[in-house]
């Protein structure tokens, strides 16, 4: 019975987050109340408050349920158990972009994060974005440092500079594809941008331009 209760609580929580995403996307963060989220989910306001103290917690949980698996995937790119950090970083990013291209909920969440208002919740979301960028760039740096250790980078490559321009390039294509989907193709243009940039900084033969992304196996040291 206890296990069933836990599963039901998790299902309720997920239903609230699904409803929150729909409400935030339709009405904006500032224009959405916890009562509206509960009504959309089919639960009482009390049920929402049982899981979340306020709207900021809802917003953070909604973002993190997608962000955490993305970060775990990226972290596998610098695994000491593998020797292909450039290929793995490229594959991890392209697999994530493939998911973004095909997952309507994920795309809606990205659109919510692109918007900006003066609400407390949006300020919290901006902090989450800042933290995400910092974490992603740190992962890029670790993968590229491992590539250098394996002698996969060209001589004289400035890793910090490469981290910045790689992240800026991916972000630029992502935003462009979200705002002007008729002009930009997310998967194609991110792949082409990454391949051109990496080809200039890594030694020949380290990766193949145009290669299809692949799923990275869980790292033996990865926490459950």
mmCIF file of C-alpha atoms in Angstrom:
data_model
loop_
_atom_site.group_PDB
_atom_site.id
_atom_site.type_symbol
_atom_site.label_atom_id
_atom_site.label_comp_id
_atom_site.label_asym_id
_atom_site.label_seq_id
_atom_site.Cartn_x
_atom_site.Cartn_y
_atom_site.Cartn_z
ATOM 1 C CA UNK A 1 0.000 0.000 0.000
ATOM 2 C CA UNK A 2 2.856 2.381 0.862
ATOM 3 C CA UNK A 3 4.441 1.829 -2.538
ATOM 4 C CA UNK A 4 1.133 2.567 -4.286
ATOM 5 C CA UNK A 5 0.727 5.769 -2.240
ATOM 6 C CA UNK A 6 4.218 6.917 -3.263
ATOM 7 C CA UNK A 7 3.497 6.200 -6.909
ATOM 8 C CA UNK A 8 0.201 8.056 -6.740
ATOM 9 C CA UNK A 9 1.905 11.057 -5.130
ATOM 10 C CA UNK A 10 4.481 11.093 -7.902
ATOM 11 C CA UNK A 11 1.754 10.864 -10.540
ATOM 12 C CA UNK A 12 -0.047 13.812 -8.913
ATOM 13 C CA UNK A 13 3.178 15.828 -8.884
ATOM 14 C CA UNK A 14 3.812 15.099 -12.564
ATOM 15 C CA UNK A 15 0.239 16.059 -13.419
ATOM 16 C CA UNK A 16 0.679 19.377 -11.644
ATOM 17 C CA UNK A 17 3.910 20.069 -13.539
ATOM 18 C CA UNK A 18 2.281 19.185 -16.873
ATOM 19 C CA UNK A 19 -0.586 21.556 -16.080
ATOM 20 C CA UNK A 20 1.823 24.284 -14.965
ATOM 21 C CA UNK A 21 3.753 24.037 -18.221
ATOM 22 C CA UNK A 22 0.544 24.402 -20.232
ATOM 23 C CA UNK A 23 -0.632 27.362 -18.131
ATOM 24 C CA UNK A 24 2.734 29.137 -18.202
ATOM 25 C CA UNK A 25 2.945 28.683 -21.967
ATOM 26 C CA UNK A 26 -0.581 29.960 -22.600
ATOM 27 C CA UNK A 27 -0.803 32.760 -20.040
ATOM 28 C CA UNK A 28 2.767 33.568 -19.048
ATOM 29 C CA UNK A 29 4.351 33.047 -15.656
ATOM 30 C CA UNK A 30 2.960 36.239 -14.129
ATOM 31 C CA UNK A 31 -0.520 35.511 -15.488
ATOM 32 C CA UNK A 32 -0.745 32.048 -13.948
ATOM 33 C CA UNK A 33 -1.871 31.266 -10.388
ATOM 34 C CA UNK A 34 -1.532 28.075 -8.356
ATOM 35 C CA UNK A 35 -5.312 27.842 -8.373
ATOM 36 C CA UNK A 36 -5.307 27.904 -12.182
ATOM 37 C CA UNK A 37 -2.642 25.200 -12.265
ATOM 38 C CA UNK A 38 -4.657 23.030 -9.904
ATOM 39 C CA UNK A 39 -7.813 23.520 -11.940
ATOM 40 C CA UNK A 40 -5.983 22.637 -15.146
ATOM 41 C CA UNK A 41 -4.550 19.502 -13.520
ATOM 42 C CA UNK A 42 -7.894 18.499 -12.017
ATOM 43 C CA UNK A 43 -6.688 18.804 -8.428
ATOM 44 C CA UNK A 44 -7.635 21.074 -5.552
ATOM 45 C CA UNK A 45 -5.476 24.034 -4.635
ATOM 46 C CA UNK A 46 -4.627 22.166 -1.422
ATOM 47 C CA UNK A 47 -3.216 19.277 -3.430
ATOM 48 C CA UNK A 48 -0.950 21.693 -5.273
ATOM 49 C CA UNK A 49 0.238 23.223 -1.997
ATOM 50 C CA UNK A 50 0.952 19.759 -0.609
ATOM 51 C CA UNK A 51 3.610 19.349 -3.298
ATOM 52 C CA UNK A 52 4.806 22.934 -3.780
ATOM 53 C CA UNK A 53 5.039 25.927 -1.427
ATOM 54 C CA UNK A 54 4.658 28.541 -4.156
ATOM 55 C CA UNK A 55 4.731 29.196 -7.886
ATOM 56 C CA UNK A 56 8.515 29.585 -7.907
ATOM 57 C CA UNK A 57 8.915 26.003 -6.668
ATOM 58 C CA UNK A 58 6.561 24.801 -9.407
ATOM 59 C CA UNK A 59 8.553 26.654 -12.055
ATOM 60 C CA UNK A 60 11.878 25.338 -10.799
ATOM 61 C CA UNK A 61 10.608 21.748 -10.621
ATOM 62 C CA UNK A 62 9.118 22.028 -14.119
ATOM 63 C CA UNK A 63 12.470 23.149 -15.544
ATOM 64 C CA UNK A 64 14.632 20.755 -13.533
ATOM 65 C CA UNK A 65 12.747 17.606 -14.538
ATOM 66 C CA UNK A 66 13.995 18.245 -18.088
ATOM 67 C CA UNK A 67 17.289 19.899 -17.169
ATOM 68 C CA UNK A 68 18.655 17.191 -14.853
ATOM 69 C CA UNK A 69 18.597 14.360 -17.464
ATOM 70 C CA UNK A 70 20.182 16.766 -19.983
ATOM 71 C CA UNK A 71 23.024 17.607 -17.585
ATOM 72 C CA UNK A 72 23.612 13.940 -16.735
ATOM 73 C CA UNK A 73 23.876 13.136 -20.437
ATOM 74 C CA UNK A 74 26.407 15.932 -20.992
ATOM 75 C CA UNK A 75 28.494 14.847 -18.013
ATOM 76 C CA UNK A 76 29.118 11.485 -19.664
ATOM 77 C CA UNK A 77 31.201 13.278 -22.293
ATOM 78 C CA UNK A 78 34.190 13.577 -19.942
ATOM 79 C CA UNK A 79 33.926 10.094 -18.440
ATOM 80 C CA UNK A 80 37.353 8.628 -17.561
ATOM 81 C CA UNK A 81 35.993 5.297 -18.792
ATOM 82 C CA UNK A 82 35.785 6.536 -22.406
ATOM 83 C CA UNK A 83 38.345 8.000 -24.792
ATOM 84 C CA UNK A 84 36.157 9.949 -27.235
ATOM 85 C CA UNK A 85 35.217 13.179 -25.417
ATOM 86 C CA UNK A 86 34.801 15.272 -28.595
ATOM 87 C CA UNK A 87 32.527 12.736 -30.284
ATOM 88 C CA UNK A 88 30.638 12.177 -27.026
ATOM 89 C CA UNK A 89 30.100 15.886 -26.336
ATOM 90 C CA UNK A 90 28.898 16.384 -29.887
ATOM 91 C CA UNK A 91 26.582 13.356 -29.664
ATOM 92 C CA UNK A 92 25.166 14.411 -26.289
ATOM 93 C CA UNK A 93 24.319 17.889 -27.553
ATOM 94 C CA UNK A 94 22.821 16.671 -30.812
ATOM 95 C CA UNK A 95 20.741 13.990 -29.061
ATOM 96 C CA UNK A 96 19.360 16.665 -26.728
ATOM 97 C CA UNK A 97 18.546 18.949 -29.655
ATOM 98 C CA UNK A 98 16.857 16.028 -31.396
ATOM 99 C CA UNK A 99 14.651 15.600 -28.342
ATOM 100 C CA UNK A 100 13.895 19.324 -28.277
ATOM 101 C CA UNK A 101 12.877 19.195 -31.915
ATOM 102 C CA UNK A 102 10.462 16.302 -31.351
ATOM 103 C CA UNK A 103 9.091 16.934 -27.836
ATOM 104 C CA UNK A 104 6.284 19.557 -27.786
ATOM 105 C CA UNK A 105 6.473 19.905 -23.988
ATOM 106 C CA UNK A 106 10.185 20.575 -24.125
ATOM 107 C CA UNK A 107 9.739 23.165 -26.853
ATOM 108 C CA UNK A 108 6.990 24.874 -24.855
ATOM 109 C CA UNK A 109 9.296 25.002 -21.841
ATOM 110 C CA UNK A 110 12.045 26.613 -23.902
ATOM 111 C CA UNK A 111 9.583 29.218 -25.174
ATOM 112 C CA UNK A 112 8.572 29.998 -21.577
ATOM 113 C CA UNK A 113 12.235 30.492 -20.680
ATOM 114 C CA UNK A 114 12.733 32.835 -23.635
ATOM 115 C CA UNK A 115 10.067 35.180 -22.321
ATOM 116 C CA UNK A 116 10.773 37.761 -19.668
ATOM 117 C CA UNK A 117 8.620 39.728 -17.233
ATOM 118 C CA UNK A 118 9.155 41.393 -13.869
ATOM 119 C CA UNK A 119 7.571 38.677 -11.747
ATOM 120 C CA UNK A 120 9.465 37.096 -8.872
ATOM 121 C CA UNK A 121 9.120 33.739 -10.585
ATOM 122 C CA UNK A 122 10.708 34.984 -13.796
ATOM 123 C CA UNK A 123 13.615 36.397 -11.814
ATOM 124 C CA UNK A 124 14.059 32.951 -10.275
ATOM 125 C CA UNK A 125 13.948 31.476 -13.777
ATOM 126 C CA UNK A 126 16.689 33.866 -14.883
ATOM 127 C CA UNK A 127 18.830 32.615 -12.001
ATOM 128 C CA UNK A 128 18.174 29.036 -13.133
ATOM 129 C CA UNK A 129 19.256 29.995 -16.640
ATOM 130 C CA UNK A 130 22.421 31.594 -15.272
ATOM 131 C CA UNK A 131 23.194 28.476 -13.222
ATOM 132 C CA UNK A 132 22.519 26.248 -16.244
ATOM 133 C CA UNK A 133 24.878 28.218 -18.476
ATOM 134 C CA UNK A 134 27.607 28.095 -15.837
ATOM 135 C CA UNK A 135 27.152 24.342 -15.397
ATOM 136 C CA UNK A 136 27.024 23.609 -19.124
ATOM 137 C CA UNK A 137 30.176 25.619 -19.806
ATOM 138 C CA UNK A 138 31.965 23.800 -16.980
ATOM 139 C CA UNK A 139 31.006 20.479 -18.585
ATOM 140 C CA UNK A 140 32.220 21.655 -22.000
ATOM 141 C CA UNK A 141 35.500 22.677 -20.364
ATOM 142 C CA UNK A 142 35.998 19.297 -18.685
ATOM 143 C CA UNK A 143 35.277 17.421 -21.917
ATOM 144 C CA UNK A 144 37.727 19.606 -23.849
ATOM 145 C CA UNK A 145 40.370 19.264 -21.145
ATOM 146 C CA UNK A 146 40.038 15.492 -21.397
ATOM 147 C CA UNK A 147 40.360 15.807 -25.173
ATOM 148 C CA UNK A 148 43.584 17.770 -24.676
ATOM 149 C CA UNK A 149 44.905 15.122 -22.294
ATOM 150 C CA UNK A 150 44.222 12.538 -25.019
ATOM 151 C CA UNK A 151 46.002 14.768 -27.586
ATOM 152 C CA UNK A 152 42.821 15.284 -29.609
ATOM 153 C CA UNK A 153 42.997 19.096 -29.799
ATOM 154 C CA UNK A 154 45.148 21.014 -32.236
ATOM 155 C CA UNK A 155 48.193 22.796 -30.851
ATOM 156 C CA UNK A 156 47.530 26.201 -29.322
ATOM 157 C CA UNK A 157 43.775 25.807 -28.798
ATOM 158 C CA UNK A 158 42.466 28.125 -26.079
ATOM 159 C CA UNK A 159 39.943 25.929 -24.261
ATOM 160 C CA UNK A 160 38.198 28.799 -22.477
ATOM 161 C CA UNK A 161 37.695 30.610 -25.785
ATOM 162 C CA UNK A 162 36.402 27.452 -27.459
ATOM 163 C CA UNK A 163 33.959 26.859 -24.595
ATOM 164 C CA UNK A 164 32.546 30.365 -24.964
ATOM 165 C CA UNK A 165 32.117 30.348 -28.714
ATOM 166 C CA UNK A 166 30.728 26.800 -28.755
ATOM 167 C CA UNK A 167 28.111 27.634 -26.148
ATOM 168 C CA UNK A 168 27.312 30.971 -27.793
ATOM 169 C CA UNK A 169 26.930 29.280 -31.180
ATOM 170 C CA UNK A 170 24.571 26.625 -29.851
ATOM 171 C CA UNK A 171 22.528 29.201 -27.951
ATOM 172 C CA UNK A 172 22.335 31.444 -31.009
ATOM 173 C CA UNK A 173 21.055 28.685 -33.266
ATOM 174 C CA UNK A 174 18.616 27.501 -30.587
ATOM 175 C CA UNK A 175 17.076 30.936 -30.120
ATOM 176 C CA UNK A 176 17.011 31.595 -33.860
ATOM 177 C CA UNK A 177 15.269 28.287 -34.553
ATOM 178 C CA UNK A 178 12.701 28.923 -31.818
ATOM 179 C CA UNK A 179 11.950 32.459 -33.027
ATOM 180 C CA UNK A 180 12.245 31.884 -36.797
ATOM 181 C CA UNK A 181 11.575 28.186 -37.473
ATOM 182 C CA UNK A 182 10.980 28.892 -41.149
ATOM 183 C CA UNK A 183 14.550 30.135 -41.582
ATOM 184 C CA UNK A 184 16.468 27.870 -39.217
ATOM 185 C CA UNK A 185 16.427 24.088 -38.764
ATOM 186 C CA UNK A 186 17.495 23.324 -35.205
ATOM 187 C CA UNK A 187 19.164 19.938 -35.690
ATOM 188 C CA UNK A 188 20.740 20.714 -39.062
ATOM 189 C CA UNK A 189 22.103 24.134 -38.180
ATOM 190 C CA UNK A 190 23.429 23.132 -34.749
ATOM 191 C CA UNK A 191 25.156 20.129 -36.295
ATOM 192 C CA UNK A 192 26.697 22.223 -39.061
ATOM 193 C CA UNK A 193 27.821 24.895 -36.606
ATOM 194 C CA UNK A 194 29.380 22.368 -34.221
ATOM 195 C CA UNK A 195 31.091 20.456 -37.020
ATOM 196 C CA UNK A 196 32.628 23.593 -38.516
ATOM 197 C CA UNK A 197 33.818 24.834 -35.146
ATOM 198 C CA UNK A 198 35.187 21.510 -33.946
ATOM 199 C CA UNK A 199 36.942 20.801 -37.248
ATOM 200 C CA UNK A 200 38.918 24.010 -36.755
ATOM 201 C CA UNK A 201 40.018 23.080 -33.232
ATOM 202 C CA UNK A 202 40.455 19.299 -33.093
ATOM 203 C CA UNK A 203 42.905 17.039 -34.869
ATOM 204 C CA UNK A 204 41.824 15.293 -38.087
ATOM 205 C CA UNK A 205 40.166 11.942 -37.526
ATOM 206 C CA UNK A 206 38.894 12.707 -34.027
ATOM 207 C CA UNK A 207 35.284 12.948 -35.246
ATOM 208 C CA UNK A 208 33.390 12.672 -38.528
ATOM 209 C CA UNK A 209 31.430 15.704 -39.711
ATOM 210 C CA UNK A 210 27.797 14.837 -40.358
ATOM 211 C CA UNK A 211 27.910 11.720 -38.184
ATOM 212 C CA UNK A 212 24.546 10.824 -36.655
ATOM 213 C CA UNK A 213 24.354 11.274 -32.874
ATOM 214 C CA UNK A 214 24.323 8.223 -30.633
ATOM 215 C CA UNK A 215 23.172 7.516 -27.088
ATOM 216 C CA UNK A 216 25.995 7.531 -24.551
ATOM 217 C CA UNK A 217 25.937 4.634 -22.088
ATOM 218 C CA UNK A 218 25.494 5.496 -18.400
ATOM 219 C CA UNK A 219 28.802 6.087 -16.701
ATOM 220 C CA UNK A 220 29.716 3.418 -14.090
ATOM 221 C CA UNK A 221 30.324 6.231 -11.592
ATOM 222 C CA UNK A 222 27.053 8.033 -12.333
ATOM 223 C CA UNK A 223 24.803 8.479 -9.327
ATOM 224 C CA UNK A 224 21.309 7.106 -9.599
#
